[in-house]
Amino acid sequence: MELGIFYWADIKYNKLKPGRNYYFQSGMQDYNYVWAQCFEITLELSCCKYPREEKLPSFWNHNKASLIEYMKQVHLAEAKAKALKAKKAVLKGVYSHKKKEDKHITHLPMARDTFVRQPKYPRKSISRRNKLDHYAIIKLPLTTESAMKKTEDNNTLEFIVDVKANKHQIKQAVKKLYDTDMAKVNTLIRTDGEKKAYVRLAPNYAALDVTNKIGTN
């Protein structure tokens, strides 16, 4: 404008102009494109390239709201993603799916909110039956020579049990089946893949009496 030149190229591309066609070269925009891989735009707020100093505040005041709204558009996709994530957390629960975490990110301590599931309909009409009951936990007692020796010397019974059964479940199953109290329960996995349990009875119970009761002798 100062030289009386009107740039007709400015109205091309619906008033948007690629950086390579910008009349000012070797500027900050070119540096960011090449070296920083950064997207940067240049906005011309007036057709006058060299306005007077007293007019500069008016350019800012007239365009401030529009510029701020333009910058807000960057976060639209992020806000939508956060909203969808919050909706999913409310419907399915925060900890319903475990995801991989980046171990290189510093995690600061913060309060974690949980949401109680509120299904619109019952997921199951009846409660699930416990398949691992005491009859399934204790498969069979061992009657080998070494097992009988432990029964006589250490007051200990040996059983083949379910692989998924833990020590507490084994203890409860033996107590319910044979009406005995135990001092200790140990387990191991055999080479054939079966799980063996060593059940040491309490001092006031005799392992031989239990073996006679279950008919292992």
Coordinates of N, CA and C in Angstrom, one line a residue:
M1 N 0.8 -1.2 0.0 CA 0.0 0.0 0.0 C 0.9 1.3 0.0
E2 N 2.0 1.2 0.7 CA 2.8 2.4 0.7 C 3.4 2.7 -0.6
L3 N 3.6 1.7 -1.4 CA 4.1 1.9 -2.8 C 3.0 2.0 -3.8
G4 N 1.8 1.8 -3.3 CA 0.6 1.9 -4.2 C 0.5 0.6 -5.0
I5 N 1.0 -0.5 -4.5 CA 0.9 -1.8 -5.2 C -0.1 -2.7 -4.5
F6 N -1.1 -3.2 -5.3 CA -2.1 -4.1 -4.7 C -1.8 -5.5 -5.2
Y7 N -1.6 -6.4 -4.2 CA -1.2 -7.8 -4.5 C -2.5 -8.6 -4.9
W8 N -2.7 -8.8 -6.2 CA -3.9 -9.6 -6.6 C -3.7 -11.1 -6.2
A9 N -2.5 -11.5 -6.0 CA -2.3 -12.9 -5.6 C -2.9 -13.2 -4.2
D10 N -3.1 -12.2 -3.4 CA -3.6 -12.4 -2.1 C -5.0 -12.9 -2.1
I11 N -5.8 -12.7 -3.1 CA -7.2 -13.1 -3.2 C -7.3 -14.5 -3.8
K12 N -6.2 -15.2 -4.2 CA -6.2 -16.5 -4.7 C -6.5 -17.5 -3.5
Y13 N -6.9 -18.7 -3.9 CA -7.1 -19.8 -3.0 C -8.0 -19.4 -1.9
N14 N -9.1 -18.7 -2.2 CA -10.1 -18.2 -1.2 C -9.4 -17.5 -0.1
K15 N -8.5 -16.6 -0.4 CA -7.8 -15.7 0.6 C -6.8 -16.5 1.4
L16 N -6.5 -17.7 1.0 CA -5.5 -18.5 1.7 C -4.3 -18.7 0.7
K17 N -3.1 -18.5 1.2 CA -2.0 -18.6 0.3 C -0.9 -19.5 0.9
P18 N -0.4 -20.5 0.1 CA 0.6 -21.4 0.6 C 1.9 -20.6 0.9
G19 N 2.7 -21.1 1.8 CA 3.9 -20.4 2.3 C 4.9 -20.2 1.1
R20 N 5.0 -21.2 0.2 CA 6.0 -21.1 -0.9 C 5.6 -19.9 -1.8
N21 N 4.4 -19.5 -1.8 CA 4.0 -18.4 -2.7 C 3.9 -17.0 -2.0
Y22 N 4.3 -17.1 -0.7 CA 4.3 -15.8 0.0 C 5.4 -14.9 -0.5
Y23 N 5.0 -13.6 -0.6 CA 6.0 -12.6 -1.2 C 7.2 -12.4 -0.4
F24 N 7.1 -12.7 0.9 CA 8.3 -12.5 1.8 C 8.9 -13.8 2.0
Q25 N 10.2 -13.9 1.6 CA 10.9 -15.2 1.7 C 12.0 -15.1 2.8
S26 N 12.5 -16.4 3.2 CA 13.5 -16.5 4.2 C 13.1 -16.0 5.5
G27 N 11.8 -16.1 5.9 CA 11.3 -15.6 7.1 C 11.3 -16.8 8.2
M28 N 10.7 -16.5 9.3 CA 10.6 -17.4 10.4 C 9.7 -18.6 9.9
Q29 N 8.7 -18.4 9.1 CA 7.9 -19.5 8.6 C 8.7 -20.5 7.9
D30 N 9.5 -20.1 7.0 CA 10.3 -21.0 6.2 C 11.3 -21.8 7.1
Y31 N 11.9 -21.2 8.1 CA 12.8 -21.8 9.0 C 12.0 -23.0 9.8
N32 N 10.8 -22.6 10.2 CA 10.1 -23.6 11.0 C 9.6 -24.8 10.1
Y33 N 9.3 -24.5 8.9 CA 8.8 -25.6 8.0 C 10.0 -26.6 7.8
V34 N 11.2 -26.1 7.5 CA 12.3 -26.9 7.1 C 12.9 -27.6 8.3
W35 N 13.2 -26.9 9.4 CA 14.0 -27.4 10.4 C 13.2 -27.9 11.7
A36 N 12.1 -27.3 11.9 CA 11.3 -27.7 13.1 C 10.1 -28.5 12.8
Q37 N 9.8 -28.7 11.6 CA 8.5 -29.4 11.2 C 7.3 -28.8 11.9
C38 N 7.3 -27.5 12.0 CA 6.2 -26.8 12.7 C 5.3 -26.1 11.7
F39 N 4.0 -26.3 12.0 CA 3.0 -25.5 11.2 C 2.8 -24.1 11.7
E40 N 3.1 -23.2 10.9 CA 2.9 -21.8 11.3 C 2.2 -21.0 10.2
I41 N 1.3 -20.1 10.7 CA 0.6 -19.3 9.7 C 0.9 -17.8 10.0
T42 N 0.7 -17.0 8.9 CA 0.8 -15.6 9.0 C -0.5 -14.9 8.7
L43 N -1.0 -14.1 9.6 CA -2.3 -13.4 9.3 C -2.1 -11.9 9.1
E44 N -2.6 -11.4 8.0 CA -2.5 -10.0 7.7 C -3.9 -9.4 8.1
L45 N -3.8 -8.5 9.0 CA -5.1 -7.9 9.6 C -5.5 -6.6 8.9
S46 N -4.7 -6.2 7.9 CA -5.1 -5.0 7.2 C -4.5 -5.0 5.8
C47 N -5.1 -4.3 4.9 CA -4.5 -4.3 3.5 C -3.4 -3.3 3.5
C48 N -3.2 -2.5 4.5 CA -2.1 -1.5 4.6 C -0.9 -2.2 5.2
K49 N 0.2 -2.3 4.5 CA 1.3 -3.1 5.0 C 2.1 -2.3 6.0
Y50 N 2.1 -1.0 5.9 CA 2.8 -0.1 6.9 C 1.8 0.9 7.5
P51 N 0.9 0.4 8.4 CA -0.1 1.4 9.0 C 0.6 2.3 10.0
R52 N -0.1 3.3 10.4 CA 0.5 4.3 11.3 C 0.4 3.7 12.7
E53 N 1.3 4.2 13.6 CA 1.5 3.6 14.9 C 0.2 3.7 15.7
E54 N -0.5 4.9 15.6 CA -1.7 5.1 16.4 C -2.9 4.1 16.0
K55 N -2.8 3.5 14.8 CA -3.8 2.6 14.3 C -3.6 1.1 14.8
L56 N -2.4 0.9 15.3 CA -2.1 -0.5 15.6 C -3.0 -1.1 16.7
P57 N -3.3 -0.3 17.8 CA -4.2 -0.8 18.9 C -5.6 -1.2 18.3
S58 N -6.0 -0.4 17.4 CA -7.4 -0.7 16.8 C -7.4 -2.0 16.1
F59 N -6.3 -2.3 15.3 CA -6.2 -3.6 14.6 C -6.3 -4.8 15.6
W60 N -5.6 -4.6 16.7 CA -5.6 -5.7 17.8 C -7.0 -5.8 18.4
N61 N -7.6 -4.7 18.8 CA -8.9 -4.8 19.5 C -9.9 -5.3 18.6
H62 N -9.9 -5.0 17.3 CA -10.9 -5.5 16.4 C -10.8 -7.0 16.1
N63 N -9.6 -7.5 16.2 CA -9.4 -8.9 15.8 C -9.0 -9.8 17.0
K64 N -8.9 -9.3 18.2 CA -8.5 -10.1 19.3 C -9.4 -11.3 19.6
A65 N -10.7 -11.1 19.6 CA -11.6 -12.2 19.9 C -11.6 -13.3 18.8
S66 N -11.4 -12.8 17.5 CA -11.4 -13.8 16.4 C -10.1 -14.7 16.5
L67 N -9.0 -14.0 16.9 CA -7.7 -14.7 17.0 C -7.7 -15.8 18.1
I68 N -8.3 -15.4 19.2 CA -8.4 -16.3 20.4 C -9.3 -17.5 20.0
E69 N -10.4 -17.2 19.3 CA -11.3 -18.3 18.9 C -10.6 -19.3 17.9
Y70 N -9.8 -18.7 17.1 CA -9.1 -19.5 16.1 C -8.1 -20.4 16.8
M71 N -7.4 -19.9 17.8 CA -6.5 -20.8 18.6 C -7.2 -21.9 19.3
K72 N -8.4 -21.6 19.7 CA -9.2 -22.6 20.5 C -9.5 -23.8 19.6
Q73 N -9.6 -23.6 18.3 CA -10.0 -24.7 17.4 C -9.0 -25.8 17.4
V74 N -7.8 -25.5 17.8 CA -6.8 -26.6 17.9 C -7.1 -27.7 18.8
H75 N -7.9 -27.3 19.9 CA -8.2 -28.3 21.0 C -9.6 -29.0 20.8
L76 N -10.2 -28.7 19.7 CA -11.5 -29.3 19.5 C -11.5 -30.9 19.5
A77 N -10.5 -31.4 18.7 CA -10.4 -32.9 18.6 C -10.0 -33.5 20.0
E78 N -9.1 -32.8 20.7 CA -8.7 -33.3 22.0 C -9.9 -33.3 23.0
A79 N -10.7 -32.2 23.0 CA -11.8 -32.1 23.9 C -12.9 -33.2 23.5
K80 N -13.1 -33.5 22.2 CA -14.0 -34.5 21.9 C -13.5 -35.9 22.3
A81 N -12.2 -36.1 22.2 CA -11.7 -37.4 22.6 C -11.8 -37.6 24.1
K82 N -11.6 -36.5 24.9 CA -11.7 -36.6 26.3 C -13.2 -36.9 26.7
A83 N -14.1 -36.2 26.0 CA -15.5 -36.5 26.3 C -15.9 -37.9 26.0
L84 N -15.5 -38.5 24.9 CA -15.8 -39.9 24.6 C -15.2 -40.8 25.6
K85 N -14.0 -40.5 26.1 CA -13.3 -41.3 27.1 C -14.1 -41.3 28.4
A86 N -14.5 -40.1 28.8 CA -15.3 -40.0 30.0 C -16.6 -40.7 29.9
K87 N -17.3 -40.7 28.8 CA -18.5 -41.4 28.6 C -18.3 -42.9 28.7
K88 N -17.2 -43.4 28.1 CA -16.9 -44.8 28.1 C -16.6 -45.2 29.6
A89 N -15.9 -44.4 30.3 CA -15.6 -44.7 31.7 C -16.9 -44.8 32.6
V90 N -17.8 -43.9 32.3 CA -19.1 -43.9 33.1 C -19.9 -45.2 32.8
L91 N -19.9 -45.6 31.6 CA -20.7 -46.7 31.2 C -20.1 -48.1 31.5
K92 N -18.8 -48.2 31.4 CA -18.1 -49.4 31.5 C -17.2 -49.5 32.8
G93 N -16.9 -48.4 33.4 CA -16.0 -48.4 34.5 C -14.6 -48.0 34.1
V94 N -13.9 -47.4 35.0 CA -12.6 -46.8 34.7 C -11.6 -47.9 34.5
Y95 N -11.7 -49.0 35.3 CA -10.6 -50.0 35.3 C -11.1 -51.3 34.6
S96 N -12.1 -51.2 33.7 CA -12.6 -52.4 33.0 C -11.5 -52.9 32.0
H97 N -10.7 -52.1 31.5 CA -9.7 -52.6 30.5 C -8.3 -52.0 30.9
K98 N -7.4 -52.9 31.0 CA -6.0 -52.4 31.4 C -5.3 -52.1 30.1
K99 N -4.6 -51.0 30.0 CA -3.9 -50.6 28.9 C -2.4 -50.5 29.2
K100 N -1.6 -50.6 28.2 CA -0.1 -50.4 28.4 C 0.2 -49.0 28.7
E101 N 1.1 -48.8 29.7 CA 1.5 -47.5 30.0 C 3.0 -47.3 29.6
D102 N 3.3 -46.0 29.2 CA 4.6 -45.7 28.8 C 5.5 -45.6 30.1
K103 N 6.5 -46.4 30.2 CA 7.3 -46.4 31.4 C 8.2 -45.2 31.5
H104 N 8.3 -44.5 30.4 CA 9.2 -43.3 30.3 C 8.6 -42.0 30.8
I105 N 7.3 -42.1 31.1 CA 6.5 -40.9 31.5 C 6.5 -40.8 33.0
T106 N 6.8 -39.6 33.5 CA 6.7 -39.4 35.0 C 5.3 -39.3 35.4
H107 N 4.9 -40.2 36.3 CA 3.5 -40.2 36.8 C 3.5 -39.5 38.2
L108 N 2.8 -38.4 38.3 CA 2.6 -37.7 39.6 C 1.5 -38.3 40.4
P109 N 1.6 -38.4 41.7 CA 0.5 -38.9 42.5 C -0.7 -38.0 42.5
M110 N -1.9 -38.6 42.2 CA -3.1 -37.9 42.2 C -4.3 -38.8 42.5
A111 N -5.4 -38.2 42.9 CA -6.6 -39.0 43.3 C -7.2 -39.5 42.0
R112 N -7.6 -40.8 42.1 CA -8.2 -41.5 41.0 C -9.7 -41.7 41.3
D113 N -10.5 -41.2 40.4 CA -12.0 -41.4 40.6 C -12.4 -42.6 40.0
T114 N -13.3 -43.4 40.7 CA -13.9 -44.6 40.1 C -15.4 -44.4 40.0
F115 N -16.0 -45.0 39.0 CA -17.4 -44.9 38.8 C -18.0 -46.2 38.9
V116 N -19.1 -46.3 39.7 CA -19.8 -47.6 39.9 C -20.6 -48.0 38.6
R117 N -20.4 -49.2 38.2 CA -21.2 -49.6 37.1 C -22.7 -49.6 37.4
Q118 N -23.5 -49.2 36.4 CA -24.9 -49.2 36.6 C -25.5 -49.7 35.3
P119 N -25.5 -51.0 35.1 CA -26.0 -51.6 33.8 C -27.5 -51.4 33.7
K120 N -28.0 -51.2 32.5 CA -29.4 -51.0 32.2 C -30.2 -52.2 32.4
Y121 N -29.6 -53.4 32.3 CA -30.2 -54.6 32.4 C -29.3 -55.6 33.1
P122 N -29.8 -56.7 33.8 CA -28.8 -57.6 34.4 C -28.1 -58.4 33.4
R123 N -26.8 -58.6 33.6 CA -26.0 -59.3 32.6 C -26.3 -60.8 32.6
K124 N -26.6 -61.3 33.7 CA -27.0 -62.7 33.8 C -28.2 -62.9 34.6
S125 N -29.1 -63.8 34.2 CA -30.4 -64.0 34.9 C -30.2 -64.7 36.2
I126 N -29.2 -65.6 36.3 CA -28.8 -66.3 37.5 C -27.4 -66.1 37.8
S127 N -27.0 -66.3 39.1 CA -25.6 -66.1 39.5 C -24.8 -67.3 38.9
R128 N -23.5 -67.1 38.7 CA -22.7 -68.1 38.1 C -22.4 -69.2 39.2
R129 N -22.5 -70.5 38.8 CA -22.2 -71.6 39.7 C -20.7 -71.7 39.8
N130 N -20.3 -72.0 41.1 CA -18.9 -72.2 41.3 C -18.5 -73.6 40.9
K131 N -17.7 -73.7 39.8 CA -17.4 -75.0 39.3 C -16.3 -75.7 40.2
L132 N -15.5 -74.9 40.9 CA -14.4 -75.4 41.6 C -14.9 -75.6 43.1
D133 N -15.8 -76.6 43.3 CA -16.2 -76.9 44.6 C -15.3 -77.9 45.3
H134 N -15.6 -78.3 46.5 CA -14.6 -79.2 47.3 C -14.5 -80.5 46.6
Y135 N -15.5 -81.0 45.9 CA -15.4 -82.3 45.2 C -14.4 -82.2 44.0
A136 N -14.4 -81.0 43.4 CA -13.6 -80.8 42.2 C -12.1 -80.5 42.6
I137 N -12.0 -79.9 43.8 CA -10.6 -79.5 44.3 C -9.8 -80.8 44.6
I138 N -10.4 -81.7 45.4 CA -9.7 -82.9 45.8 C -10.1 -84.0 44.8
K139 N -9.1 -84.3 44.0 CA -9.4 -85.3 42.9 C -9.3 -86.7 43.5
L140 N -8.1 -87.0 44.2 CA -8.0 -88.4 44.8 C -6.8 -88.3 45.8
P141 N -6.8 -89.2 46.8 CA -5.7 -89.3 47.7 C -4.6 -90.2 47.2
L142 N -3.4 -89.9 47.5 CA -2.3 -90.7 47.0 C -2.0 -91.9 48.0
T143 N -1.8 -93.1 47.5 CA -1.6 -94.3 48.3 C -0.3 -95.0 48.0
T144 N 0.7 -94.2 47.5 CA 2.0 -94.7 47.2 C 2.7 -95.0 48.5
E145 N 3.8 -95.8 48.4 CA 4.6 -96.1 49.6 C 5.2 -94.9 50.3
S146 N 5.7 -94.0 49.5 CA 6.2 -92.7 50.1 C 5.1 -91.9 50.8
A147 N 3.9 -91.9 50.2 CA 2.8 -91.2 50.8 C 2.4 -91.8 52.1
M148 N 2.3 -93.1 52.2 CA 1.9 -93.8 53.4 C 3.0 -93.6 54.5
K149 N 4.3 -93.5 54.1 CA 5.3 -93.3 55.0 C 5.2 -91.9 55.7
K150 N 4.8 -90.9 54.8 CA 4.6 -89.5 55.4 C 3.4 -89.5 56.3
T151 N 2.4 -90.3 56.0 CA 1.2 -90.4 56.8 C 1.6 -90.9 58.2
E152 N 2.4 -91.9 58.3 CA 2.8 -92.5 59.6 C 3.8 -91.7 60.3
D153 N 4.8 -91.1 59.6 CA 5.9 -90.4 60.3 C 5.6 -89.0 60.6
N154 N 4.9 -88.3 59.6 CA 4.7 -86.8 59.7 C 3.3 -86.4 59.9
N155 N 2.4 -87.4 60.0 CA 1.0 -87.0 60.2 C 0.5 -86.2 59.0
T156 N 0.9 -86.6 57.8 CA 0.6 -85.8 56.6 C -0.1 -86.6 55.6
L157 N -1.1 -86.1 54.9 CA -1.8 -86.7 53.9 C -1.4 -86.1 52.5
E158 N -1.5 -86.9 51.5 CA -1.1 -86.4 50.1 C -2.3 -86.6 49.2
F159 N -2.6 -85.5 48.4 CA -3.8 -85.5 47.5 C -3.3 -85.0 46.2
I160 N -4.0 -85.5 45.1 CA -3.9 -84.8 43.8 C -5.1 -83.9 43.7
V161 N -4.8 -82.6 43.5 CA -5.8 -81.6 43.6 C -5.9 -80.8 42.2
D162 N -6.9 -80.0 42.1 CA -7.0 -79.2 40.8 C -5.9 -78.2 40.7
V163 N -5.4 -78.0 39.5 CA -4.3 -77.1 39.3 C -4.6 -75.7 39.7
K164 N -5.9 -75.2 39.5 CA -6.2 -73.9 39.8 C -6.5 -73.6 41.3
A165 N -6.6 -74.7 42.1 CA -6.9 -74.5 43.5 C -5.7 -74.0 44.3
N166 N -6.0 -73.0 45.2 CA -4.9 -72.5 46.1 C -5.0 -73.2 47.4
K167 N -4.0 -72.8 48.3 CA -3.9 -73.5 49.6 C -5.1 -73.3 50.5
H168 N -5.7 -72.1 50.4 CA -6.9 -71.9 51.3 C -8.0 -72.8 50.8
Q169 N -8.2 -72.9 49.5 CA -9.3 -73.7 49.0 C -9.1 -75.2 49.3
I170 N -7.8 -75.6 49.2 CA -7.5 -77.0 49.5 C -7.8 -77.3 51.0
K171 N -7.5 -76.4 51.9 CA -7.7 -76.5 53.3 C -9.2 -76.6 53.6
Q172 N -10.0 -75.7 53.0 CA -11.4 -75.8 53.2 C -12.0 -77.0 52.7
A173 N -11.5 -77.5 51.5 CA -12.1 -78.7 50.9 C -11.8 -80.0 51.8
V174 N -10.6 -80.1 52.3 CA -10.3 -81.2 53.2 C -11.1 -81.2 54.5
K175 N -11.2 -80.0 55.0 CA -12.0 -79.9 56.3 C -13.4 -80.3 56.1
K176 N -14.0 -79.9 54.9 CA -15.4 -80.2 54.7 C -15.6 -81.7 54.3
L177 N -14.7 -82.3 53.6 CA -14.8 -83.7 53.2 C -14.5 -84.6 54.3
Y178 N -13.5 -84.4 55.1 CA -13.0 -85.3 56.1 C -13.2 -84.9 57.6
D179 N -13.7 -83.7 57.8 CA -14.0 -83.1 59.1 C -12.7 -83.2 60.0
T180 N -11.7 -82.6 59.5 CA -10.4 -82.5 60.2 C -9.9 -81.1 60.2
D181 N -9.0 -80.8 61.1 CA -8.3 -79.5 61.1 C -6.8 -79.7 60.7
M182 N -6.3 -78.7 60.0 CA -5.0 -78.8 59.4 C -4.0 -77.8 60.1
A183 N -2.8 -78.2 60.1 CA -1.7 -77.3 60.6 C -1.1 -76.5 59.5
K184 N -0.9 -77.2 58.3 CA -0.2 -76.6 57.2 C -0.5 -77.3 55.9
V185 N -0.5 -76.5 54.8 CA -0.7 -77.1 53.5 C 0.4 -76.6 52.6
N186 N 1.0 -77.5 51.9 CA 2.0 -77.2 50.9 C 1.6 -77.8 49.5
T187 N 2.0 -77.2 48.4 CA 1.7 -77.7 47.1 C 2.9 -77.7 46.2
L188 N 2.8 -78.6 45.2 CA 3.8 -78.5 44.1 C 3.2 -79.1 42.8
I189 N 3.8 -78.7 41.7 CA 3.4 -79.2 40.4 C 4.3 -80.3 40.0
R190 N 3.8 -81.5 39.7 CA 4.6 -82.6 39.3 C 5.0 -82.5 37.8
T191 N 5.9 -83.4 37.4 CA 6.4 -83.4 36.1 C 5.4 -83.7 35.0
D192 N 4.3 -84.5 35.5 CA 3.3 -84.8 34.6 C 2.2 -83.7 34.5
G193 N 2.4 -82.6 35.2 CA 1.4 -81.5 35.1 C 0.4 -81.5 36.2
E194 N 0.3 -82.6 37.0 CA -0.7 -82.6 38.1 C -0.2 -81.8 39.3
K195 N -1.1 -81.4 40.1 CA -0.8 -80.6 41.3 C -1.0 -81.5 42.5
K196 N 0.1 -81.6 43.3 CA 0.0 -82.4 44.5 C 0.0 -81.5 45.8
A197 N -0.8 -81.9 46.7 CA -0.9 -81.1 48.0 C -0.5 -82.0 49.2
Y198 N 0.3 -81.4 50.0 CA 0.7 -82.1 51.3 C -0.1 -81.4 52.4
V199 N -0.9 -82.2 53.0 CA -1.8 -81.6 54.1 C -1.4 -82.2 55.4
R200 N -0.8 -81.4 56.3 CA -0.3 -81.8 57.6 C -1.5 -81.5 58.6
L201 N -1.9 -82.6 59.3 CA -3.1 -82.4 60.2 C -2.6 -81.8 61.5
A202 N -3.6 -81.3 62.2 CA -3.4 -80.7 63.5 C -3.0 -81.9 64.5
P203 N -2.3 -81.5 65.6 CA -1.8 -82.6 66.5 C -2.9 -83.4 67.1
N204 N -4.1 -82.9 67.3 CA -5.2 -83.7 67.9 C -5.9 -84.5 66.9
Y205 N -5.4 -84.6 65.6 CA -6.0 -85.5 64.6 C -4.9 -86.4 64.1
A206 N -5.2 -87.7 63.9 CA -4.3 -88.7 63.4 C -4.5 -89.0 61.9
A207 N -3.5 -88.9 61.1 CA -3.6 -89.1 59.7 C -4.0 -90.5 59.4
L208 N -3.6 -91.5 60.2 CA -3.9 -92.9 59.9 C -5.4 -93.1 60.1
D209 N -6.0 -92.4 61.1 CA -7.5 -92.6 61.2 C -8.2 -92.0 60.0
V210 N -7.7 -90.9 59.5 CA -8.4 -90.3 58.3 C -8.2 -91.2 57.1
T211 N -7.0 -91.9 56.9 CA -6.9 -92.8 55.8 C -7.8 -94.0 55.9
N212 N -8.0 -94.5 57.1 CA -8.9 -95.6 57.3 C -10.3 -95.1 57.0
K213 N -10.7 -93.9 57.3 CA -12.0 -93.4 57.1 C -12.3 -93.3 55.6
I214 N -11.3 -92.8 54.8 CA -11.5 -92.7 53.4 C -11.1 -93.9 52.6
G215 N -10.6 -95.0 53.3 CA -10.4 -96.3 52.7 C -9.2 -96.4 51.8
T216 N -8.1 -95.7 52.2 CA -6.9 -95.8 51.4 C -6.0 -97.0 51.8
N217 N -6.2 -97.5 52.9 CA -5.4 -98.7 53.4 C -6.1 -100.0 52.8

